Amino acid sequence: MTIAQRRLAVAGGTGLIGRMLVDLAGERGWTPIVLARSTGVELTTGAGLDAALEGVDTVVDVTNIGSANRSAAVEFFGTVSRNLLTAGRRAGVRHHLTLSIVGIDRVDTGYYAGKRRQEEVVAGGPVPWTVLRATQFYEFTEQLLGLVPGPVAVVPRMLSQPIAAREVAAHLLVLADARPAGRAPEIAGPATHRMADLARRLVRTRGLRRPVWELPALGATARAAASGALVPAEPGPRGTESFEHWLSRSAGRPEVVRAGAVR
Ligand SMILES: NC(=O)c1ccc[n+]([C@@H]2O[C@H](COP(=O)([O-])OP(=O)(O)OC[C@H]3O[C@@H](n4cnc5c(N)ncnc54)[C@H](OP(=O)(O)O)[C@@H]3O)[C@@H](O)[C@H]2O)c1
């Protein structure tokens, strides 16, 4: 079957990376199908899913929950994955691809517990699968600035090797077009950064008068995130776009990013 005849369902296709994935898939000749509440599919109950998956070859899951609460995140990612896989099996889906995050088993936040549950459900599920772990998106810098409203931006101490979301979207499409691979090599950006430094650069480029205060790393979880546990430990694909380049194409257009969940 040619790519043009293949239907690619994007769970979370109205979200930050989901929209990029849907646009790129369309440009590359796939027929993208968006699975989201705003398109009539409720993934926590499965309502609307069977009809939407008719004729779908590959599912990419880039859903998200706007909460850092541990039980809410575990329940959301576990249930959404189970529903996608069960309906996917009924529909004859041949490949289930999930986007996860580098370092989730080294940093124990509530949100990452949800991502670990998502990976477990996918790996134990009935559809051949691939999990791609990515580092934080450059767009996450924008989300960090929105974490605590007020005249001062308070951001966690965090060392990351961030990447432009659109490079992750492009890599997801490469994986979608290949055989299910289990755990794929982790993807990251070209350089490591302290997220507070990137937040300061974003504030400056936007011309905002908002000092950025980096939280001290208190406790084991914060210390792990501060000391590099979210940076890939092994080689893998690396994005080429620098943070500076991303800033120059996106910082004057804040609508390219939108506030999301705490990660
Ligand atoms: N941001 C980062 O730095 C980063 C890094 C690595 C990996 N990731 C992963 O990337 C994924 C996507 O993140 P994102 O920031 O692009 O997400 P996002 O912008 O918050 O979008 C979330 C998507 O999920 C859909 N959704 C949420 N609840 C739903 C439900 N009950 N039923 C159906 N659809 C639902 C939303 O659509 P509706 O609202 O229309 O339902 C939306 O399309 C997440 O799994 C995240 O862990 C993020």
mmCIF file of N, CA and C and ligand atoms in Angstrom, residues 11-19 34-39 41-45 61-66 76-77 80 99-102 111 115 118 132-140 143 168 258-261 263, ligand 1:
data_model
loop_
_atom_site.group_PDB
_atom_site.id
_atom_site.type_symbol
_atom_site.label_atom_id
_atom_site.label_comp_id
_atom_site.label_asym_id
_atom_site.label_seq_id
_atom_site.Cartn_x
_atom_site.Cartn_y
_atom_site.Cartn_z
ATOM 1 N N ALA A 11 -3.925 10.746 17.714
ATOM 2 C CA ALA A 11 -4.645 10.969 18.973
ATOM 3 C C ALA A 11 -4.010 12.183 19.646
ATOM 4 N N GLY A 12 -4.797 13.249 19.817
ATOM 5 C CA GLY A 12 -4.230 14.514 20.296
ATOM 6 C C GLY A 12 -3.816 15.403 19.131
ATOM 7 N N GLY A 13 -4.443 15.191 17.994
ATOM 8 C CA GLY A 13 -4.061 15.912 16.764
ATOM 9 C C GLY A 13 -4.420 17.383 16.745
ATOM 10 N N THR A 14 -5.082 17.882 17.821
ATOM 11 C CA THR A 14 -5.350 19.327 17.892
ATOM 12 C C THR A 14 -4.376 20.011 18.847
ATOM 13 N N GLY A 15 -3.459 19.251 19.438
ATOM 14 C CA GLY A 15 -2.543 19.800 20.433
ATOM 15 C C GLY A 15 -1.305 20.426 19.800
ATOM 16 N N LEU A 16 -0.358 20.772 20.661
ATOM 17 C CA LEU A 16 0.844 21.485 20.199
ATOM 18 C C LEU A 16 1.612 20.685 19.147
ATOM 19 N N ILE A 17 2.050 19.500 19.502
ATOM 20 C CA ILE A 17 2.791 18.707 18.511
ATOM 21 C C ILE A 17 1.816 18.005 17.565
ATOM 22 N N GLY A 18 0.612 17.710 18.045
ATOM 23 C CA GLY A 18 -0.364 17.014 17.224
ATOM 24 C C GLY A 18 -0.700 17.775 15.952
ATOM 25 N N ARG A 19 -0.853 19.111 16.080
ATOM 26 C CA ARG A 19 -1.195 19.910 14.891
ATOM 27 C C ARG A 19 -0.054 19.876 13.881
ATOM 28 N N VAL A 34 -7.882 13.011 12.846
ATOM 29 C CA VAL A 34 -7.635 13.605 14.167
ATOM 30 C C VAL A 34 -8.564 12.974 15.208
ATOM 31 N N LEU A 35 -7.961 12.462 16.280
ATOM 32 C CA LEU A 35 -8.747 11.924 17.397
ATOM 33 C C LEU A 35 -8.604 12.884 18.575
ATOM 34 N N ALA A 36 -9.649 13.622 18.881
ATOM 35 C CA ALA A 36 -9.630 14.572 19.993
ATOM 36 C C ALA A 36 -11.073 14.851 20.385
ATOM 37 N N ARG A 37 -11.253 15.380 21.600
ATOM 38 C CA ARG A 37 -12.639 15.663 22.019
ATOM 39 C C ARG A 37 -13.290 16.649 21.064
ATOM 40 N N SER A 38 -12.483 17.622 20.604
ATOM 41 C CA SER A 38 -13.051 18.653 19.725
ATOM 42 C C SER A 38 -13.413 18.105 18.344
ATOM 43 N N THR A 39 -12.989 16.872 18.037
ATOM 44 C CA THR A 39 -13.429 16.268 16.767
ATOM 45 C C THR A 39 -14.365 15.079 17.051
ATOM 46 N N VAL A 41 -14.168 12.643 19.527
ATOM 47 C CA VAL A 41 -13.652 11.376 20.076
ATOM 48 C C VAL A 41 -13.189 11.626 21.515
ATOM 49 N N GLU A 42 -13.847 10.944 22.462
ATOM 50 C CA GLU A 42 -13.467 11.058 23.879
ATOM 51 C C GLU A 42 -12.630 9.832 24.224
ATOM 52 N N LEU A 43 -11.347 10.030 24.363
ATOM 53 C CA LEU A 43 -10.443 8.877 24.494
ATOM 54 C C LEU A 43 -10.456 8.259 25.891
ATOM 55 N N THR A 44 -10.964 8.957 26.894
ATOM 56 C CA THR A 44 -11.008 8.334 28.220
ATOM 57 C C THR A 44 -12.168 7.338 28.320
ATOM 58 N N THR A 45 -13.176 7.474 27.442
ATOM 59 C CA THR A 45 -14.287 6.497 27.440
ATOM 60 C C THR A 45 -14.257 5.640 26.174
ATOM 61 N N ASP A 61 0.006 8.391 19.196
ATOM 62 C CA ASP A 61 -0.614 8.960 20.391
ATOM 63 C C ASP A 61 0.208 10.121 20.931
ATOM 64 N N VAL A 62 -0.304 11.342 20.743
ATOM 65 C CA VAL A 62 0.317 12.537 21.334
ATOM 66 C C VAL A 62 -0.722 13.279 22.180
ATOM 67 N N THR A 63 -1.543 12.490 22.903
ATOM 68 C CA THR A 63 -2.519 13.106 23.807
ATOM 69 C C THR A 63 -1.799 13.641 25.032
ATOM 70 N N ASN A 64 -2.519 14.428 25.793
ATOM 71 C CA ASN A 64 -1.924 15.003 26.983
ATOM 72 C C ASN A 64 -3.012 15.371 27.980
ATOM 73 N N ILE A 65 -2.619 15.396 29.265
ATOM 74 C CA ILE A 65 -3.535 15.842 30.315
ATOM 75 C C ILE A 65 -2.968 17.129 30.906
ATOM 76 N N GLY A 66 -3.807 18.090 31.143
ATOM 77 C CA GLY A 66 -3.333 19.373 31.684
ATOM 78 C C GLY A 66 -3.259 19.361 33.191
ATOM 79 N N PHE A 76 -5.309 8.856 33.429
ATOM 80 C CA PHE A 76 -5.524 9.363 32.061
ATOM 81 C C PHE A 76 -4.695 8.573 31.046
ATOM 82 N N PHE A 77 -3.369 8.522 31.265
ATOM 83 C CA PHE A 77 -2.519 7.901 30.238
ATOM 84 C C PHE A 77 -2.784 6.388 30.125
ATOM 85 N N VAL A 80 -6.427 6.040 28.352
ATOM 86 C CA VAL A 80 -6.411 6.444 26.940
ATOM 87 C C VAL A 80 -5.649 5.409 26.112
ATOM 88 N N LEU A 99 4.327 8.869 21.930
ATOM 89 C CA LEU A 99 5.389 9.829 22.273
ATOM 90 C C LEU A 99 5.529 9.913 23.788
ATOM 91 N N SER A 100 6.725 9.609 24.267
ATOM 92 C CA SER A 100 6.979 9.675 25.703
ATOM 93 C C SER A 100 8.131 10.661 25.967
ATOM 94 N N ILE A 101 8.697 10.610 27.144
ATOM 95 C CA ILE A 101 9.669 11.640 27.556
ATOM 96 C C ILE A 101 10.940 10.990 28.096
ATOM 97 N N VAL A 102 12.075 11.515 27.690
ATOM 98 C CA VAL A 102 13.379 11.026 28.165
ATOM 99 C C VAL A 102 13.480 11.211 29.682
ATOM 100 N N TYR A 111 3.401 13.471 36.966
ATOM 101 C CA TYR A 111 3.152 13.439 35.514
ATOM 102 C C TYR A 111 3.961 12.315 34.866
ATOM 103 N N LYS A 115 3.248 8.911 32.476
ATOM 104 C CA LYS A 115 3.929 8.517 31.226
ATOM 105 C C LYS A 115 4.482 7.099 31.347
ATOM 106 N N GLN A 118 1.651 4.792 30.761
ATOM 107 C CA GLN A 118 1.332 4.777 29.327
ATOM 108 C C GLN A 118 2.257 3.795 28.599
ATOM 109 N N LEU A 132 8.579 6.374 21.292
ATOM 110 C CA LEU A 132 9.679 7.329 21.116
ATOM 111 C C LEU A 132 9.708 8.241 22.335
ATOM 112 N N ARG A 133 10.844 8.245 23.015
ATOM 113 C CA ARG A 133 11.025 9.219 24.103
ATOM 114 C C ARG A 133 11.745 10.439 23.539
ATOM 115 N N ALA A 134 11.205 11.619 23.836
ATOM 116 C CA ALA A 134 11.817 12.876 23.394
ATOM 117 C C ALA A 134 12.131 13.727 24.618
ATOM 118 N N THR A 135 13.080 14.625 24.463
ATOM 119 C CA THR A 135 13.347 15.602 25.526
ATOM 120 C C THR A 135 12.305 16.720 25.446
ATOM 121 N N GLN A 136 12.420 17.694 26.335
ATOM 122 C CA GLN A 136 11.491 18.826 26.354
ATOM 123 C C GLN A 136 11.553 19.563 25.005
ATOM 124 N N PHE A 137 10.385 20.066 24.574
ATOM 125 C CA PHE A 137 10.349 20.876 23.358
ATOM 126 C C PHE A 137 10.829 22.294 23.694
ATOM 127 N N TYR A 138 11.367 22.999 22.687
ATOM 128 C CA TYR A 138 11.672 24.428 22.900
ATOM 129 C C TYR A 138 10.403 25.158 23.353
ATOM 130 N N GLU A 139 9.265 24.727 22.809
ATOM 131 C CA GLU A 139 7.985 25.353 23.140
ATOM 132 C C GLU A 139 7.667 25.225 24.633
ATOM 133 N N PHE A 140 8.291 24.250 25.300
ATOM 134 C CA PHE A 140 8.087 24.048 26.737
ATOM 135 C C PHE A 140 8.575 25.269 27.534
ATOM 136 N N GLN A 143 5.778 27.366 28.083
ATOM 137 C CA GLN A 143 4.869 26.815 29.081
ATOM 138 C C GLN A 143 5.422 27.044 30.492
ATOM 139 N N VAL A 168 10.585 16.750 16.245
ATOM 140 C CA VAL A 168 10.055 15.511 16.830
ATOM 141 C C VAL A 168 8.903 14.998 15.965
ATOM 142 N N ARG A 258 1.258 27.239 22.847
ATOM 143 C CA ARG A 258 0.171 27.547 23.757
ATOM 144 C C ARG A 258 0.441 26.862 25.084
ATOM 145 N N ALA A 259 -0.161 27.386 26.130
ATOM 146 C CA ALA A 259 0.107 26.833 27.457
ATOM 147 C C ALA A 259 -0.358 25.391 27.518
ATOM 148 N N GLY A 260 0.405 24.539 28.169
ATOM 149 C CA GLY A 260 0.023 23.138 28.310
ATOM 150 C C GLY A 260 0.264 22.695 29.737
ATOM 151 N N ALA A 261 0.463 21.412 29.898
ATOM 152 C CA ALA A 261 0.588 20.864 31.253
ATOM 153 C C ALA A 261 1.996 21.026 31.800
ATOM 154 N N ARG A 263 5.329 19.604 33.085
ATOM 155 C CA ARG A 263 5.969 18.317 32.815
ATOM 156 C C ARG A 263 7.175 18.126 33.684
HETATM 157 N N1 LIG B 1 5.930 19.488 25.804
HETATM 158 C C1 LIG B 1 7.063 18.823 25.874
HETATM 159 O O1 LIG B 1 8.118 19.403 26.130
HETATM 160 C C2 LIG B 1 7.062 17.318 25.606
HETATM 161 C C3 LIG B 1 8.283 16.641 25.475
HETATM 162 C C4 LIG B 1 8.275 15.263 25.198
HETATM 163 C C5 LIG B 1 7.055 14.586 25.075
HETATM 164 N N2 LIG B 1 5.890 15.280 25.238
HETATM 165 C C6 LIG B 1 4.617 14.540 25.111
HETATM 166 O O2 LIG B 1 3.940 15.015 23.963
HETATM 167 C C7 LIG B 1 2.544 14.742 24.099
HETATM 168 C C8 LIG B 1 1.760 15.912 23.533
HETATM 169 O O3 LIG B 1 2.024 17.093 24.270
HETATM 170 P P1 LIG B 1 1.430 18.486 23.786
HETATM 171 O O4 LIG B 1 1.995 19.530 24.677
HETATM 172 O O5 LIG B 1 1.553 18.592 22.313
HETATM 173 O O6 LIG B 1 -0.123 18.286 24.158
HETATM 174 P P2 LIG B 1 -1.288 19.370 24.195
HETATM 175 O O7 LIG B 1 -0.942 20.554 23.381
HETATM 176 O O8 LIG B 1 -1.653 19.584 25.631
HETATM 177 O O9 LIG B 1 -2.485 18.619 23.438
HETATM 178 C C9 LIG B 1 -3.180 17.565 24.051
HETATM 179 C C10 LIG B 1 -4.067 16.879 23.019
HETATM 180 O O10 LIG B 1 -4.760 15.800 23.661
HETATM 181 C C11 LIG B 1 -6.143 15.870 23.328
HETATM 182 N N3 LIG B 1 -6.926 15.323 24.439
HETATM 183 C C12 LIG B 1 -6.787 15.585 25.765
HETATM 184 N N4 LIG B 1 -7.690 14.895 26.475
HETATM 185 C C13 LIG B 1 -8.410 14.163 25.589
HETATM 186 C C14 LIG B 1 -9.474 13.236 25.717
HETATM 187 N N5 LIG B 1 -10.023 12.938 26.916
HETATM 188 N N6 LIG B 1 -9.980 12.656 24.597
HETATM 189 C C15 LIG B 1 -9.462 12.982 23.376
HETATM 190 N N7 LIG B 1 -8.427 13.832 23.199
HETATM 191 C C16 LIG B 1 -7.921 14.421 24.288
HETATM 192 C C17 LIG B 1 -6.404 17.370 23.140
HETATM 193 O O11 LIG B 1 -7.490 17.617 22.287
HETATM 194 P P3 LIG B 1 -8.933 18.119 22.813
HETATM 195 O O12 LIG B 1 -8.667 19.127 23.883
HETATM 196 O O13 LIG B 1 -9.602 18.644 21.597
HETATM 197 O O14 LIG B 1 -9.589 16.893 23.333
HETATM 198 C C18 LIG B 1 -5.124 17.783 22.405
HETATM 199 O O15 LIG B 1 -5.260 17.481 21.039
HETATM 200 C C19 LIG B 1 2.295 14.457 25.599
HETATM 201 O O16 LIG B 1 2.007 13.078 25.765
HETATM 202 C C20 LIG B 1 3.632 14.788 26.254
HETATM 203 O O17 LIG B 1 3.929 13.953 27.353
HETATM 204 C C21 LIG B 1 5.854 16.611 25.478
#
